[in-house]
Every structure is written in C-alpha cells, then in structure tokens.
Tab-separated table of C-alpha atoms and ligand atoms in Angstrom:
chain	number	residue	atom	x	y	z
A	941	MET	CA	-67.277	-108.402	-22.738
A	942	ARG	CA	-70.093	-110.504	-24.195
A	943	PRO	CA	-72.609	-111.257	-21.424
A	944	THR	CA	-74.234	-114.610	-20.670
A	945	LEU	CA	-77.865	-114.769	-19.678
A	946	THR	CA	-79.103	-117.791	-17.746
A	947	VAL	CA	-82.695	-118.756	-18.519
A	948	PHE	CA	-85.125	-121.650	-18.090
A	949	GLU	CA	-84.193	-124.745	-20.078
A	950	SER	CA	-87.909	-125.234	-20.629
A	951	SER	CA	-89.953	-122.207	-19.720
A	952	PRO	CA	-93.208	-122.988	-17.884
A	953	ASP	CA	-94.908	-120.273	-19.934
A	954	ARG	CA	-94.174	-122.369	-23.032
A	955	GLY	CA	-92.437	-119.561	-24.904
A	956	ARG	CA	-95.043	-116.849	-24.328
A	957	GLY	CA	-92.339	-114.416	-23.258
A	958	LEU	CA	-93.609	-114.014	-19.720
A	959	ALA	CA	-90.528	-115.360	-17.940
A	960	ARG	CA	-88.336	-112.617	-16.569
A	961	ASP	CA	-85.415	-113.303	-18.895
A	962	MET	CA	-87.568	-111.605	-21.554
A	963	ARG	CA	-86.945	-108.244	-19.834
A	964	VAL	CA	-83.207	-108.697	-20.093
A	965	ARG	CA	-83.347	-110.031	-23.655
A	966	TRP	CA	-85.435	-107.011	-24.712
A	967	ALA	CA	-83.021	-104.574	-23.028
A	968	LEU	CA	-80.057	-106.270	-24.722
A	969	GLU	CA	-81.797	-106.098	-28.099
A	970	GLU	CA	-82.681	-102.404	-27.648
A	971	THR	CA	-79.029	-101.624	-26.926
A	972	ALA	CA	-77.710	-103.983	-29.634
A	973	VAL	CA	-75.604	-105.992	-27.192
A	974	PRO	CA	-74.976	-109.548	-28.421
A	975	TYR	CA	-75.232	-112.183	-25.697
A	976	ASP	CA	-74.910	-115.876	-24.991
A	977	VAL	CA	-77.552	-117.977	-23.297
A	978	ARG	CA	-77.150	-120.694	-20.693
A	979	LEU	CA	-80.139	-122.984	-20.167
A	980	VAL	CA	-80.824	-124.404	-16.701
A	981	SER	CA	-83.296	-127.079	-15.671
A	982	PHE	CA	-85.479	-126.675	-12.575
A	983	ASP	CA	-83.187	-129.106	-10.754
A	984	ALA	CA	-80.022	-127.304	-11.779
A	985	MET	CA	-81.510	-123.976	-10.657
A	986	LYS	CA	-81.401	-125.202	-7.062
A	987	GLN	CA	-77.818	-126.535	-7.239
A	988	ALA	CA	-74.686	-124.756	-6.026
A	989	ALA	CA	-73.477	-123.684	-9.464
A	990	HIS	CA	-76.634	-121.725	-10.153
A	991	LEU	CA	-77.100	-120.556	-6.555
A	992	ALA	CA	-73.742	-118.829	-6.964
A	993	ARG	CA	-75.343	-116.833	-9.778
A	994	ASN	CA	-78.714	-116.304	-8.132
A	995	PRO	CA	-78.975	-117.040	-4.401
A	996	PHE	CA	-82.731	-117.559	-4.735
A	997	GLY	CA	-82.284	-120.315	-7.304
A	998	GLN	CA	-84.265	-118.412	-9.909
A	999	ILE	CA	-83.793	-117.062	-13.393
A	1000	PRO	CA	-82.611	-114.755	-14.833
A	1001	ALA	CA	-78.931	-114.477	-13.965
A	1002	TYR	CA	-76.480	-112.348	-15.907
A	1003	GLU	CA	-72.723	-112.655	-16.168
A	1004	GLU	CA	-70.348	-110.177	-17.717
A	1005	GLY	CA	-66.723	-111.077	-17.072
A	1006	ASP	CA	-66.388	-111.370	-13.297
A	1007	LEU	CA	-69.642	-109.528	-12.665
A	1008	VAL	CA	-72.584	-111.756	-11.746
A	1009	LEU	CA	-76.028	-110.186	-11.377
A	1010	PHE	CA	-79.514	-111.371	-10.560
A	1011	GLU	CA	-82.884	-109.560	-10.269
A	1012	SER	CA	-84.238	-108.704	-13.689
A	1013	GLY	CA	-84.768	-105.023	-12.809
A	1014	ALA	CA	-81.198	-104.592	-11.605
A	1015	ILE	CA	-79.871	-106.338	-14.707
A	1016	VAL	CA	-81.931	-104.109	-17.004
A	1017	LEU	CA	-80.715	-101.039	-15.083
A	1018	HIS	CA	-77.106	-102.208	-15.419
A	1019	ILE	CA	-77.508	-102.651	-19.175
A	1020	ALA	CA	-79.228	-99.261	-19.479
A	1021	GLN	CA	-76.474	-97.537	-17.519
A	1022	HIS	CA	-73.706	-98.979	-19.671
A	1023	HIS	CA	-75.192	-98.760	-23.158
A	1024	PRO	CA	-77.019	-95.885	-24.812
A	1025	GLY	CA	-80.668	-96.180	-25.724
A	1026	LEU	CA	-82.551	-97.043	-22.563
A	1027	LEU	CA	-82.039	-94.078	-20.222
A	1028	PRO	CA	-82.162	-90.345	-20.984
A	1029	GLU	CA	-78.935	-88.299	-20.881
A	1030	ASP	CA	-80.533	-85.523	-18.838
A	1031	ALA	CA	-79.979	-86.280	-15.125
A	1032	ASP	CA	-83.513	-85.419	-13.985
A	1033	ALA	CA	-85.133	-87.353	-16.837
A	1034	ARG	CA	-82.861	-90.304	-16.019
A	1035	ALA	CA	-83.910	-90.170	-12.360
A	1036	ARG	CA	-87.573	-90.145	-13.394
A	1037	ALA	CA	-87.071	-93.136	-15.698
A	1038	ILE	CA	-85.504	-95.030	-12.781
A	1039	VAL	CA	-88.481	-94.076	-10.606
A	1040	TRP	CA	-90.732	-95.705	-13.206
A	1041	MET	CA	-88.557	-98.820	-13.234
A	1042	PHE	CA	-89.158	-99.163	-9.500
A	1043	ALA	CA	-92.847	-98.358	-9.966
A	1044	ALA	CA	-93.180	-101.166	-12.519
A	1045	LEU	CA	-91.559	-103.759	-10.252
A	1046	ASN	CA	-92.673	-102.559	-6.857
A	1047	THR	CA	-96.017	-100.806	-7.209
A	1048	VAL	CA	-97.505	-102.492	-10.285
A	1049	GLU	CA	-95.966	-105.970	-10.453
A	1050	THR	CA	-96.510	-106.778	-6.766
A	1051	PRO	CA	-100.334	-106.907	-6.797
A	1052	ILE	CA	-100.296	-108.559	-10.226
A	1053	VAL	CA	-98.070	-111.388	-8.996
A	1054	GLU	CA	-100.089	-111.734	-5.791
A	1055	ARG	CA	-103.243	-112.127	-7.868
A	1056	GLU	CA	-101.526	-114.573	-10.216
A	1057	ALA	CA	-100.360	-116.716	-7.285
A	1058	ALA	CA	-103.886	-116.795	-5.844
A	1059	THR	CA	-105.299	-118.109	-9.129
A	1060	TYR	CA	-103.350	-121.355	-8.784
A	1061	ALA	CA	-102.335	-121.635	-5.104
A	1062	GLU	CA	-105.905	-121.145	-3.882
A	1063	ARG	CA	-107.628	-123.238	-6.533
A	1064	GLY	CA	-110.564	-125.164	-5.057
A	1065	LYS	CA	-110.714	-123.148	-1.819
A	1066	ALA	CA	-114.188	-122.016	-0.830
A	1067	TRP	CA	-113.007	-118.453	-0.350
A	1068	GLN	CA	-110.963	-118.168	-3.553
A	1069	ALA	CA	-113.571	-116.177	-5.518
A	1070	GLU	CA	-113.946	-113.618	-2.740
A	1071	HIS	CA	-110.192	-113.252	-2.338
A	1072	LEU	CA	-109.671	-112.978	-6.096
A	1073	ALA	CA	-112.268	-110.218	-6.315
A	1074	MET	CA	-110.304	-108.307	-3.691
A	1075	LEU	CA	-107.007	-108.867	-5.513
A	1076	ASP	CA	-108.606	-107.865	-8.838
A	1077	ALA	CA	-109.747	-104.613	-7.244
A	1078	ARG	CA	-106.210	-103.910	-6.021
A	1079	VAL	CA	-104.792	-104.480	-9.496
A	1080	ARG	CA	-107.491	-102.283	-11.044
A	1081	VAL	CA	-106.531	-99.380	-8.785
A	1082	ARG	CA	-102.997	-99.576	-10.146
A	1083	LEU	CA	-104.154	-99.909	-13.753
A	1084	GLN	CA	-106.431	-96.891	-13.397
A	1085	ALA	CA	-103.586	-94.763	-12.063
A	1086	LEU	CA	-101.222	-95.968	-14.756
A	1087	ALA	CA	-103.731	-95.335	-17.556
A	1088	ARG	CA	-104.385	-91.868	-16.139
A	1089	HIS	CA	-100.657	-91.145	-16.059
A	1090	LEU	CA	-100.095	-92.381	-19.598
A	1091	GLY	CA	-103.028	-90.475	-21.078
A	1092	ASP	CA	-102.112	-89.809	-24.699
A	1093	SER	CA	-98.377	-90.344	-24.161
A	1094	ALA	CA	-96.608	-93.106	-25.998
A	1095	TRP	CA	-94.281	-93.969	-23.108
A	1096	LEU	CA	-94.077	-93.491	-19.356
A	1097	ASP	CA	-91.895	-90.395	-19.282
A	1098	GLY	CA	-90.962	-88.869	-22.609
A	1099	ALA	CA	-88.814	-91.134	-24.759
A	1100	PHE	CA	-88.981	-94.939	-24.598
A	1101	SER	CA	-86.810	-96.172	-21.719
A	1102	ALA	CA	-85.865	-99.156	-19.585
A	1103	ALA	CA	-88.960	-98.358	-17.521
A	1104	ASP	CA	-91.159	-99.165	-20.519
A	1105	VAL	CA	-89.346	-102.478	-21.017
A	1106	LEU	CA	-90.259	-103.456	-17.474
A	1107	MET	CA	-93.758	-101.975	-17.399
A	1108	VAL	CA	-94.910	-103.494	-20.703
A	1109	LEU	CA	-93.758	-106.941	-19.598
A	1110	VAL	CA	-95.246	-106.566	-16.120
A	1111	LEU	CA	-98.604	-105.664	-17.688
A	1112	ARG	CA	-98.390	-108.633	-20.050
A	1113	ARG	CA	-98.657	-110.870	-16.981
A	1114	LEU	CA	-102.339	-109.874	-16.930
A	1115	GLU	CA	-103.041	-111.415	-20.322
A	1116	GLY	CA	-105.989	-113.769	-20.007
A	1117	SER	CA	-107.144	-112.229	-16.722
A	1118	GLY	CA	-109.758	-110.007	-18.407
A	1119	LEU	CA	-108.466	-107.021	-16.424
A	1120	LEU	CA	-106.715	-105.242	-19.275
A	1121	GLU	CA	-109.836	-105.149	-21.413
A	1122	ASP	CA	-111.208	-102.182	-19.451
A	1123	PHE	CA	-108.058	-100.183	-20.179
A	1124	PRO	CA	-107.617	-99.501	-23.907
A	1125	THR	CA	-104.860	-97.006	-23.073
A	1126	LEU	CA	-102.824	-99.794	-21.494
A	1127	GLN	CA	-103.635	-102.275	-24.251
A	1128	ALA	CA	-102.361	-99.756	-26.810
A	1129	TYR	CA	-99.254	-99.152	-24.686
A	1130	ILE	CA	-98.478	-102.877	-24.548
A	1131	ALA	CA	-99.049	-103.178	-28.305
A	1132	ARG	CA	-96.635	-100.279	-28.913
A	1133	GLY	CA	-93.988	-102.067	-26.906
A	1134	GLN	CA	-94.599	-105.338	-28.705
A	1135	ALA	CA	-94.318	-103.631	-32.082
A	1136	ARG	CA	-90.730	-102.561	-31.446
A	1137	PRO	CA	-88.255	-104.572	-33.529
A	1138	ALA	CA	-86.094	-105.198	-30.445
A	1139	TYR	CA	-89.080	-106.654	-28.592
A	1140	ARG	CA	-89.834	-108.920	-31.524
A	1141	ARG	CA	-86.240	-110.168	-31.741
A	1142	ALA	CA	-86.189	-110.861	-27.997
A	1143	PHE	CA	-89.537	-112.617	-28.164
A	1144	GLU	CA	-88.479	-114.819	-31.069
A	1145	ALA	CA	-85.212	-115.714	-29.335
A	1146	GLN	CA	-86.912	-116.895	-26.160
A	1147	ARG	CA	-89.552	-118.758	-28.147
A	1148	ALA	CA	-86.904	-120.460	-30.271
A	1149	ALA	CA	-85.137	-121.545	-27.064
A	1150	PHE	CA	-88.364	-123.074	-25.785
A	1151	GLU	CA	-89.137	-124.802	-29.094
A	1152	ALA	CA	-85.595	-126.209	-29.317
A	1153	THR	CA	-85.739	-127.805	-25.878
A	1154	ARG	CA	-89.270	-129.088	-26.432
A	1155	GLY	CA	-88.248	-130.742	-29.668
A	1156	GLY	CA	-84.996	-132.123	-28.325
B	1364	GSH	N1	-87.628	-110.624	-8.633
B	1364	GSH	C1	-86.990	-111.622	-9.459
B	1364	GSH	C2	-88.003	-112.742	-9.683
B	1364	GSH	C3	-87.368	-113.905	-10.410
B	1364	GSH	C4	-88.384	-115.011	-10.653
B	1364	GSH	O1	-89.465	-115.059	-10.036
B	1364	GSH	N2	-88.042	-115.911	-11.586
B	1364	GSH	C5	-88.925	-117.003	-11.901
B	1364	GSH	C6	-89.105	-117.106	-13.414
B	1364	GSH	S1	-89.832	-115.662	-14.111
B	1364	GSH	C7	-88.295	-118.310	-11.443
B	1364	GSH	O2	-87.111	-118.498	-11.550
B	1364	GSH	N3	-89.146	-119.224	-10.969
B	1364	GSH	C8	-88.737	-120.537	-10.578
B	1364	GSH	C9	-88.496	-120.657	-9.114
B	1364	GSH	O3	-88.702	-119.674	-8.365
B	1364	GSH	O4	-88.105	-121.748	-8.696
B	1364	GSH	C10	-86.543	-111.010	-10.783
B	1364	GSH	O5	-87.185	-110.055	-11.237
B	1364	GSH	O6	-85.536	-111.463	-11.367
C-alpha cells in the first residue's frame, strides 16, 4: 500500500530540510518505498481533517491504508520495522538501534529544541544571553557524550540504521548555532549522512516541494 506523507505546504525553514517530514522522507528513500505527498497550510493543520491525522495539528502525518500515524520517530520506526534496510536483523542489535532512536529524540533533541525556542521566544529579554549560555552548556554536554560514543565509528551502532536518520537530522538543527564547530567528529558524522544518495533524494524532494509552492 503506497503511503501518503502530509507535510508543510510552505515550510518555514524554506526548504532547508529541517522540518520533521525530512526524517520520514529519508527513511522512505533508504527503504525504496515510493510515497505520495499531501501539502497542508498552517490553517489547514489546525482543522478537523488534519487533526484526525495528527491530534497536535502538526506535521508530519503518515497514512498507509487505514493506518494513520504521527510522531516522526514512530513513523520512521514503523517504516524500519516493515522494510529491510534500517534496522539490524539480530535482535540485540535491533534493540540497541531502537535505543539510539529514543536517544536522538529524547536525550539529544530535547535540549536542542529548548535552546532553539529560546533564541526566538526570548528575543529582546534582558536575561536572554544568560539563559542561552546555560542552554548552550546543556547541549554541549550531550554533544560531548555523543562525539565520545561515536569515536572513529561511522554510525551510532554498527551498520547505518534508522537511529542515524534521526540523529543526523536532530544534529542538523544546530546549524548556524556555532555549537557543532567544536565537534569535528559530529560534523563528519552529519556529512556522512548527507552524502547518502537516499538523503540527497529526500532533501531534493522536500526542497522541490518548497520551491513549487513558493513559485505558485
Ligand atoms: N514530536 C513531533 C514534533 C512535530 C513538530 O514539531 N512539527 C512541526 C514541524 S517540524 C510543526 O508541525 N510545527 C507547526 C506547529 O506546531 O503548529 C514529531 O517528531 O513529529
């Protein structure tokens, strides 16, 4: 059953591949699953038809026959569980890859998103710089641990997996923050992810969607 992915009609990141549909697109490209795309406007995202797909009125949403999923991590896990290429066959290795999926979204993305929110929600506040320094320090702790774990390894746990899809894209949220520059191991890791043909196809697809709506 060919899935449908619901994404921003006009992504606020202007096609930089930072919206969370990119995770699902990349997973679908890695597993060679063709998919359709539904574009939703910000207004439509808060209407009943989309709330039935995603109760939080957000993107992405994923439909496959009668199955309707939201939460990018859960969608990527679903794809990885049903198509070869994104999770190891060995049960223990598979469990470890899933651990790293949770680590990407729970342990690493959380402080990154908190920092990101502070950069715009607290703009102009007298205490913003002090708060940002604290949030930067929290992110750095995570980056240090991640860089230490990766060491000379190409991927998080053996072969490339769904965990790398999530982690690479979570780390990309730090682009422009200056925080990645102290971690060449992580910069190389992100570059390895971005060099994968499936990443490139996913990136081009989301950028083309943005360009098409901008032009039209
Ligand atoms: N935890 C959710 C987060 C989804 C999310 O934050 N989506 C953003 C785009 S990347 C969104 O829809 N923002 C618009 C809004 O919240 O109104 C996931 O991973 O799917």
